[in-house]
Coordinates of C-alpha atoms in Angstrom, one line a residue:
X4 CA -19.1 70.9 129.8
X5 CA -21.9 69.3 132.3
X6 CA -21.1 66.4 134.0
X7 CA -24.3 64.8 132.2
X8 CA -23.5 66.2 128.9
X9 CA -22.9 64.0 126.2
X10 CA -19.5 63.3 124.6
X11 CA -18.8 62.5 120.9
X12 CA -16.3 60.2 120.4
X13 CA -14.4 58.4 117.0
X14 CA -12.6 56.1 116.9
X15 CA -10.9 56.0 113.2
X16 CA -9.4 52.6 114.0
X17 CA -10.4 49.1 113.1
X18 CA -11.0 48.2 117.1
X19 CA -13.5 44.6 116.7
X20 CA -16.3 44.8 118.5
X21 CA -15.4 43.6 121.8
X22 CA -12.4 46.6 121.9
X23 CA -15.4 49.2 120.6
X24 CA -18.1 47.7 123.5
X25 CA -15.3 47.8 126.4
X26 CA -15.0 51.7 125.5
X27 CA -18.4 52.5 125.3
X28 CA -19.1 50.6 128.7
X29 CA -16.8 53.0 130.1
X30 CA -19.7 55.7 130.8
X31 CA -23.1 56.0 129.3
X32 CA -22.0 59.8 129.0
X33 CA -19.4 58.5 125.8
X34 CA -21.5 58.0 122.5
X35 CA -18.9 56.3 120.8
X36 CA -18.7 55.4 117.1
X37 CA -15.8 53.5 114.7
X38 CA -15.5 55.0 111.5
X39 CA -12.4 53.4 109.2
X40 CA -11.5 53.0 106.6
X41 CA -12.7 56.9 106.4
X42 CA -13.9 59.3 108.1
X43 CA -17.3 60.7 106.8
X44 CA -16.9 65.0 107.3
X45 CA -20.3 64.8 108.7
X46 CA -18.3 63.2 111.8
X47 CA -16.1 66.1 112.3
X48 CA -19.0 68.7 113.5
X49 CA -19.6 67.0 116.8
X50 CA -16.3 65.1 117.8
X51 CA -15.0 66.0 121.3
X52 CA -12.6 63.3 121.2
X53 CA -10.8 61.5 118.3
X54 CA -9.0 57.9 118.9
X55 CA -6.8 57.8 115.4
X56 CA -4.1 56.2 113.5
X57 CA -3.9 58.6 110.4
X58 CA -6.6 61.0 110.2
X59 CA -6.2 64.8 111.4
X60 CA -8.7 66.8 110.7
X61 CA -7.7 71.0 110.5
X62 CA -9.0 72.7 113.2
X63 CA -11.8 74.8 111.5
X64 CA -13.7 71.3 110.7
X65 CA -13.4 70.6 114.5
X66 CA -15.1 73.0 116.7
X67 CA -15.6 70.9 119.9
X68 CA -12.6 68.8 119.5
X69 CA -10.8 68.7 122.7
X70 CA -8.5 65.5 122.7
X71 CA -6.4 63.6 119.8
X72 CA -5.4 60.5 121.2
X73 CA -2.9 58.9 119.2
X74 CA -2.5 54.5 118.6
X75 CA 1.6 55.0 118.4
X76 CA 4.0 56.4 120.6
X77 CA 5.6 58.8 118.0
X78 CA 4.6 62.1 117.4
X79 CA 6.1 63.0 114.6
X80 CA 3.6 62.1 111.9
X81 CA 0.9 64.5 113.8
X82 CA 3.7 67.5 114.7
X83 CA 3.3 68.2 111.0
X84 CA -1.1 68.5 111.3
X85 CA -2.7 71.6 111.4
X86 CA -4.6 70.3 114.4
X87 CA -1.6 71.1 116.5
X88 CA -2.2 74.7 116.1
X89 CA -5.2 74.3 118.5
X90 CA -3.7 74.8 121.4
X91 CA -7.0 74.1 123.1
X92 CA -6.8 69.9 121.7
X93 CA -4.8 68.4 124.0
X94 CA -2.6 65.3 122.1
X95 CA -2.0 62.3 123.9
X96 CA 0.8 59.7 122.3
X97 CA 0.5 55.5 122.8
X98 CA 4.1 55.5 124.9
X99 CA 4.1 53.1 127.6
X100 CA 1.9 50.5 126.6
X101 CA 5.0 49.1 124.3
X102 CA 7.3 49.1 127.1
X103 CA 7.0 45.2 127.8
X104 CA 7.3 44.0 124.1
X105 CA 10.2 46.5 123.5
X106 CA 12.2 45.9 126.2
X107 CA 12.3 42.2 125.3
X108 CA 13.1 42.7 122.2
X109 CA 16.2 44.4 123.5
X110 CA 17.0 41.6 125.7
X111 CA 16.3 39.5 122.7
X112 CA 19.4 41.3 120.8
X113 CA 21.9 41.6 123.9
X114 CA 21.8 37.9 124.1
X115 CA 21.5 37.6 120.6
X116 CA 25.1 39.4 119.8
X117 CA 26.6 38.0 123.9
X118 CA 25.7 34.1 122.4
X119 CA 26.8 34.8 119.1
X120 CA 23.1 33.5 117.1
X121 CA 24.1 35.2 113.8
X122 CA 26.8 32.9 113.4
X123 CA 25.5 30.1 114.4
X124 CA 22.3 30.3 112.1
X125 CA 25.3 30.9 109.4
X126 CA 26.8 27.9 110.7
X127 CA 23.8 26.4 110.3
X128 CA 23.3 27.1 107.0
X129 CA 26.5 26.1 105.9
X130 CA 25.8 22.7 107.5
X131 CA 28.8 23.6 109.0
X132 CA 30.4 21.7 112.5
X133 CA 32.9 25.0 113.8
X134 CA 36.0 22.7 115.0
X135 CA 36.9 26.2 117.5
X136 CA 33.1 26.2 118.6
X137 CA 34.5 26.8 122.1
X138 CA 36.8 29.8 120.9
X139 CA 33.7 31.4 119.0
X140 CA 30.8 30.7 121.0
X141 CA 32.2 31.7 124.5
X142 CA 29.4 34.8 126.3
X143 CA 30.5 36.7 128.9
X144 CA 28.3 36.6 131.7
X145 CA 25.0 39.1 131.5
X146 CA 26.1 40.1 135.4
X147 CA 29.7 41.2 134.6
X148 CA 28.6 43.8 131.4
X149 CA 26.6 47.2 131.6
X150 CA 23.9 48.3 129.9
X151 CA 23.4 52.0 129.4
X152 CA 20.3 53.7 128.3
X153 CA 19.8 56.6 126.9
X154 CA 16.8 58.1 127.9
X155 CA 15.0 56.9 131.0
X156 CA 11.0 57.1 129.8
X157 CA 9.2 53.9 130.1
X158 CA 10.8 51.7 127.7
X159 CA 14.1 52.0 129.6
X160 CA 12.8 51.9 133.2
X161 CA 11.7 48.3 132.1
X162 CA 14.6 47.2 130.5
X163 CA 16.3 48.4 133.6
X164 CA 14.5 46.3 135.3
X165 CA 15.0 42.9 133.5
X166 CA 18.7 43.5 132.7
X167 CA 18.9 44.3 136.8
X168 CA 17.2 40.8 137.0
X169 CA 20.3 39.3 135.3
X170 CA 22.7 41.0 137.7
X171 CA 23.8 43.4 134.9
X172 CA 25.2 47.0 135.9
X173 CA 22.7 49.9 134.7
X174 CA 23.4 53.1 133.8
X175 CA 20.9 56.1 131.7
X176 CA 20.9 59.3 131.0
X177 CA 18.2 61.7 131.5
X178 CA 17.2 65.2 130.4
X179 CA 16.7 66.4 134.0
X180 CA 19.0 64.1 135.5
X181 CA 18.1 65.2 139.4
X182 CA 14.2 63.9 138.9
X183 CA 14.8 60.2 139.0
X184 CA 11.2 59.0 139.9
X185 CA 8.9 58.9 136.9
X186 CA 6.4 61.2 136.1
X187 CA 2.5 61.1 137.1
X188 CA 1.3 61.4 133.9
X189 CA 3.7 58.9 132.4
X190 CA 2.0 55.7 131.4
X191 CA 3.0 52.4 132.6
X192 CA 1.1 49.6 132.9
X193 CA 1.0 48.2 136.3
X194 CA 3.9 46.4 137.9
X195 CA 6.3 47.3 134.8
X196 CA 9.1 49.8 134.8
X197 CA 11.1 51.1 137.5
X198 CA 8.8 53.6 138.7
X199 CA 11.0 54.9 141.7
X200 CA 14.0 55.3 139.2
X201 CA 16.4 53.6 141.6
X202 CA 17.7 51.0 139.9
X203 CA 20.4 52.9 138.1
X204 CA 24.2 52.9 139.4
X205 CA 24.4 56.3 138.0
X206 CA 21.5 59.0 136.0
X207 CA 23.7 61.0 133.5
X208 CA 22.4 64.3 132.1
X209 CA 22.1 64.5 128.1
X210 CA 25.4 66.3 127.8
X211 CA 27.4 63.2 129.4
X212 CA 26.1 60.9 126.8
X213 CA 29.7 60.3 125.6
X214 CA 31.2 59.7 129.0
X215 CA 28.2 57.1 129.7
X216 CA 28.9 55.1 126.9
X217 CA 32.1 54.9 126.9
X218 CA 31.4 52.5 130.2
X219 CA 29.0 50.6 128.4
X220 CA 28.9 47.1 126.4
X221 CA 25.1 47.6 125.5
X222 CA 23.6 50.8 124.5
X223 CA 20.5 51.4 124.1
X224 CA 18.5 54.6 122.3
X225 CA 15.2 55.4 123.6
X226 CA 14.7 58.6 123.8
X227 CA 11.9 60.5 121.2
X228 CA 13.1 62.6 118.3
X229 CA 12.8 66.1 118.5
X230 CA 15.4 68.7 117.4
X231 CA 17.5 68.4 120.3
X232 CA 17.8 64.6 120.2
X233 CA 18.5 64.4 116.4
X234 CA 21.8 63.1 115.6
X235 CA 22.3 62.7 119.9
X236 CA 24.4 59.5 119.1
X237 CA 27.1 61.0 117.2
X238 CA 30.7 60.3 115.8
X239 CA 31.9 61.9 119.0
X240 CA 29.8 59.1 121.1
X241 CA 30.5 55.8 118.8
X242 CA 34.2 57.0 119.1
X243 CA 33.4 56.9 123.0
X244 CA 32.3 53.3 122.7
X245 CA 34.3 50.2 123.7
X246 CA 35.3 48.1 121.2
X247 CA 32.8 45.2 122.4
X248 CA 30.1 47.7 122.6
X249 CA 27.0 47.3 120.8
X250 CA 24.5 49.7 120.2
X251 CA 20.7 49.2 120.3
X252 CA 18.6 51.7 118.3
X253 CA 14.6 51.1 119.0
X254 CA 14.1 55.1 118.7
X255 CA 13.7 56.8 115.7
X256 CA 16.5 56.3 113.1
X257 CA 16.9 60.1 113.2
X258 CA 18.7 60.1 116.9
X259 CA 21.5 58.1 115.7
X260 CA 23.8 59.7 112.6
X261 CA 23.5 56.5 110.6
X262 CA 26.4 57.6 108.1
X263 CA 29.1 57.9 111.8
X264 CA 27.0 54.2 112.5
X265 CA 27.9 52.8 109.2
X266 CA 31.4 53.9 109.3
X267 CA 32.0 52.7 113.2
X268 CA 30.3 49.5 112.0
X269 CA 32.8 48.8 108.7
X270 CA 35.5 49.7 110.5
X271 CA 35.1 47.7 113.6
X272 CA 35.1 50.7 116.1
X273 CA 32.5 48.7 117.8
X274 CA 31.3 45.1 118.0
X275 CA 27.9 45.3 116.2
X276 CA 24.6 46.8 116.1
X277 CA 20.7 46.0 116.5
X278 CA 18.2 48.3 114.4
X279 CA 15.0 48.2 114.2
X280 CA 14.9 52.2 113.2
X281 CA 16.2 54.4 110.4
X282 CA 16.7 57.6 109.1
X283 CA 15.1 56.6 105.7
X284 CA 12.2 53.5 106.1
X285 CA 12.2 51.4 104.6
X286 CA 15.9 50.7 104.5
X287 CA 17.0 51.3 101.4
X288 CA 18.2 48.2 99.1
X289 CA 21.6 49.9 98.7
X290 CA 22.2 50.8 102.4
X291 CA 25.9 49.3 103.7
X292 CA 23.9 48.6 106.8
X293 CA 22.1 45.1 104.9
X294 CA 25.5 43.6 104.1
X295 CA 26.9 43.8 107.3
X296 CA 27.6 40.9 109.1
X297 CA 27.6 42.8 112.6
X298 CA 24.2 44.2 112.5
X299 CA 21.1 42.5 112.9
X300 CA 18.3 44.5 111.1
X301 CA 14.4 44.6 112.1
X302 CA 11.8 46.3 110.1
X303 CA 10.4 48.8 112.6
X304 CA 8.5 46.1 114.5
X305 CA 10.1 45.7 118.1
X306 CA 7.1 47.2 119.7
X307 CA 4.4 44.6 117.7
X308 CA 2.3 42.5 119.6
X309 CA -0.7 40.2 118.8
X310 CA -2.8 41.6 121.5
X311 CA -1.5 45.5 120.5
X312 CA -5.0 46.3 120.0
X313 CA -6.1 45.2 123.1
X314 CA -3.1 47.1 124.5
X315 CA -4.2 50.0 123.3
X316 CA -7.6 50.0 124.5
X317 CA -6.0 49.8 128.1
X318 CA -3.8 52.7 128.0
X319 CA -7.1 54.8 126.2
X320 CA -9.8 53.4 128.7
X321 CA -7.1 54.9 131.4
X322 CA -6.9 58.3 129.1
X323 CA -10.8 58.1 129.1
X324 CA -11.1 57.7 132.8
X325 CA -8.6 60.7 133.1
X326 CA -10.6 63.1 131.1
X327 CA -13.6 62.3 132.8
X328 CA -12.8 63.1 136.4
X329 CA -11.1 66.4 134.8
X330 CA -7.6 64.3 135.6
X331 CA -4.3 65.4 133.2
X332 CA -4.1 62.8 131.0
X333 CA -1.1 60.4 130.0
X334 CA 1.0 61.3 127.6
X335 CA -0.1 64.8 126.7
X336 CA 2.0 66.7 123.5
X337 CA 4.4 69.4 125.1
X338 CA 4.1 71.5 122.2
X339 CA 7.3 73.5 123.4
X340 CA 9.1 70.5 123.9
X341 CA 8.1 68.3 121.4
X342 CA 7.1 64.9 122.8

C-alpha cells in the first residue's frame, strides 16, 4: 500500500453525520462510507477497513480487508466469525473507552451496599420510619476497607484510581504480575487509569486470586473471558471471601461460577453482590439470583453512556491515526491468547 493510495472504509454503524464527517476529515486518503442497517455485498470487494457492531463478513468476500475494528470491548461474539481465520485482518476491540463510566458504576455499588440504599428504598416503600436507623444504617469508612481487583486492564487501573482517591487500600491481580506499568497499545483515554501501575499495595498473580480476596471487602471482576479465566471466581475463592465481602462482577457472567455465587449468596458466606453480567442473558425469570435481597442486579449496562458514540469515534480516530503512520494499533485480537 502507497502512502497516496486510497483506503476503503465502512462503517456498519449508525454513527450521525457529525461522528461519519469527524472520520473522514481524518485524511483525504480514507473514503469512508456508513452502511446500516445492512451491508450491501457489493461493499465487501473493496473494504480495507470495517468499523462494525454485528456484521463479519467470511474471508473469501474480503480480499483487501486488513482491519476489523470492533464498537464493544468483548470479543467473544467475533472469536466465533470466520474472519478470524485471516490471520492477515488484524481485530481491534472497544476496551478502554468504557473505563470511566464502568468504574463509576462500581463506585456506585460499593457505596451503594457500604450506605445500605437497598434498604432504604425498601424503607421507603414501606413508608416505613426504621426506629434502629442508627444500628442499620451505620458505613464503615471507604478509607479503612480494601478493594481488590481482579485483573488490572483499564477498567481497574481507573477504579484504582478513584477508590485510592477515598483513601481505600488497593489490591489486583495480574496475569504477568512483574509488568506493573500498562501496556503501549492499551487504550486509555487521557488522564484516566493508573498508567504507571503504582497505585496498588500489592499486584497478585492469577494463581493467588484466593489469597487476594480473602483480604478484601470489595471485589471486583474485570478481567475478559477466555478459557483460562472461565469459572476464575470459584467455590474455592467465595469460600476465601470475608463475610462482609461483596463481590462486583462487570466482566462476563462466564468468569464467575454463578451456581458457587448463588449458593455463597443464600447462605450468607458473603455480604452481597452487584451484577451487571451473567452466564445466561438475559437473566432468566427463574434465576435465585432476582429474589435475593443481597444482590443488586443490572442489565449488562454499566459501561452505557449517552455520548458512547462519540466515545467511540475517539478511541477509532486514535486506531485510524495508528494505522496510518504504520503504528500497532490499540487493542489488537491475540489470537493465541484470546483477548
Amino acid at each position: 500500500m502507497s502512502d497516496n493510495e486510497k483506503i476503503n472504509v465502512v462503517l456498519a454503524i449508525d454513527f450521525d453525520e457529525s461522528l461519519v464527517q469527524r472520520i473522514k476529515d481524518v485524511s483525504p486518503r480514507l473514503n469512508v462510507v456508513q452502511h446500516f442497517p445492512d451491508v450491501p455485498q457489493s461493499a465487501w470487494a473493496t473494504t480495507e477497513i470495517l468499523y462494525t457492531v454485528r456484521h463479519y463478513p467470511n474471508p473469501d468476500e474480503v480480499p483487501h480487508l486488513r482491519w476489523i475494528q470492533l464498537n464493544s470491548a468483548g470479543l467473544e461474539r467475533v472469536l466465533e466469525q470466520r474472519i478470524v481465520q485471516a490471520e492477515d485482518v488484524a481485530i481491534t476491540s472497544a476496551s478502554g473507552m468504557h473505563a470511566t463510566q464502568i468504574a463509576n458504576y462500581c463506585v456506585m455499588m460499593m457505596l451503594a451496599f457500604n450506605y445500605r440504599l437497598p434498604r432504604m428504598i425498601d424503607l421507603q416503600k414501606k413508608h416505613t420510619w426504621a426506629d434502629n436507623r442508627y444500628e442499620i444504617f451505620s458505613p464503615t469508612d471507604m478509607h479503612k476497607q480494601t478493594l481488590g481487583l481482579v485483573g488490572y486492564g483499564s477498567i481497574a487501573r481507573e477504579l484504582a484510581r478513584l477508590a485510592h482517591a477515598m483513601g481505600m487500600k488497593v489490591l489486583a491481580t495480574k496475569r504477568d504480575a512483574m509488568k506493573t506499568a500498562e501496556n503501549e497499545t492499551d487504550y486509555s483515554p487521557e488522564g484516566t487509569g493508573d498508567p504507571d501501575g503504582t497505585i496498588p499495595e500489592r499486584i497478585y498473580p492469577g494463581e493467588a486470586l484466593a489469597g487476594m480476596a480473602s483480604e478484601c471487602d470489595y471485589l471486583v471482576v474485570t478481567v475478559p473471558l477466555t478459557d483460562q479465566t472461565r469459572h476464575m471466581v470459584n467455590e474455592r475463592v467465595l469460600e476465601s471471601m470475608k463475610k462482609n465481602a461483596v463481590l462486583i462482577n462487570i466482566a462476563r457472567g462466564g468468569v464467575v461460577d454463578e451456581k458457587a455465587l448463588i449458593t455463597a449468596l443464600s447462605q450468607k458466606k458473603i455480604r452481597g453482590a452487584a451484577l451487571d453480567v451473567f452466564e445466561e442473558e438475559p437473566l432468566p425469570a427463574t434465576s435465585p439470583l432476582w429474589q435475593m435481597d443481597n444482590v443488586i442486579i443490572s442489565p449488562h449496562v454499566s459501561g452505557n453512556t449517552d455520548n458512547y458514540h462519540e466515545k467511540a469515534v475517539d478511541l477509532f480516530i486514535a486506531n485510524l491515526n495508528r494505522y496510518l503512520e504504520k503504528k500497532p494499533l490499540y487493542n489488537q485480537l491475540n489470537r493465541d491468547a484470546g483477548y
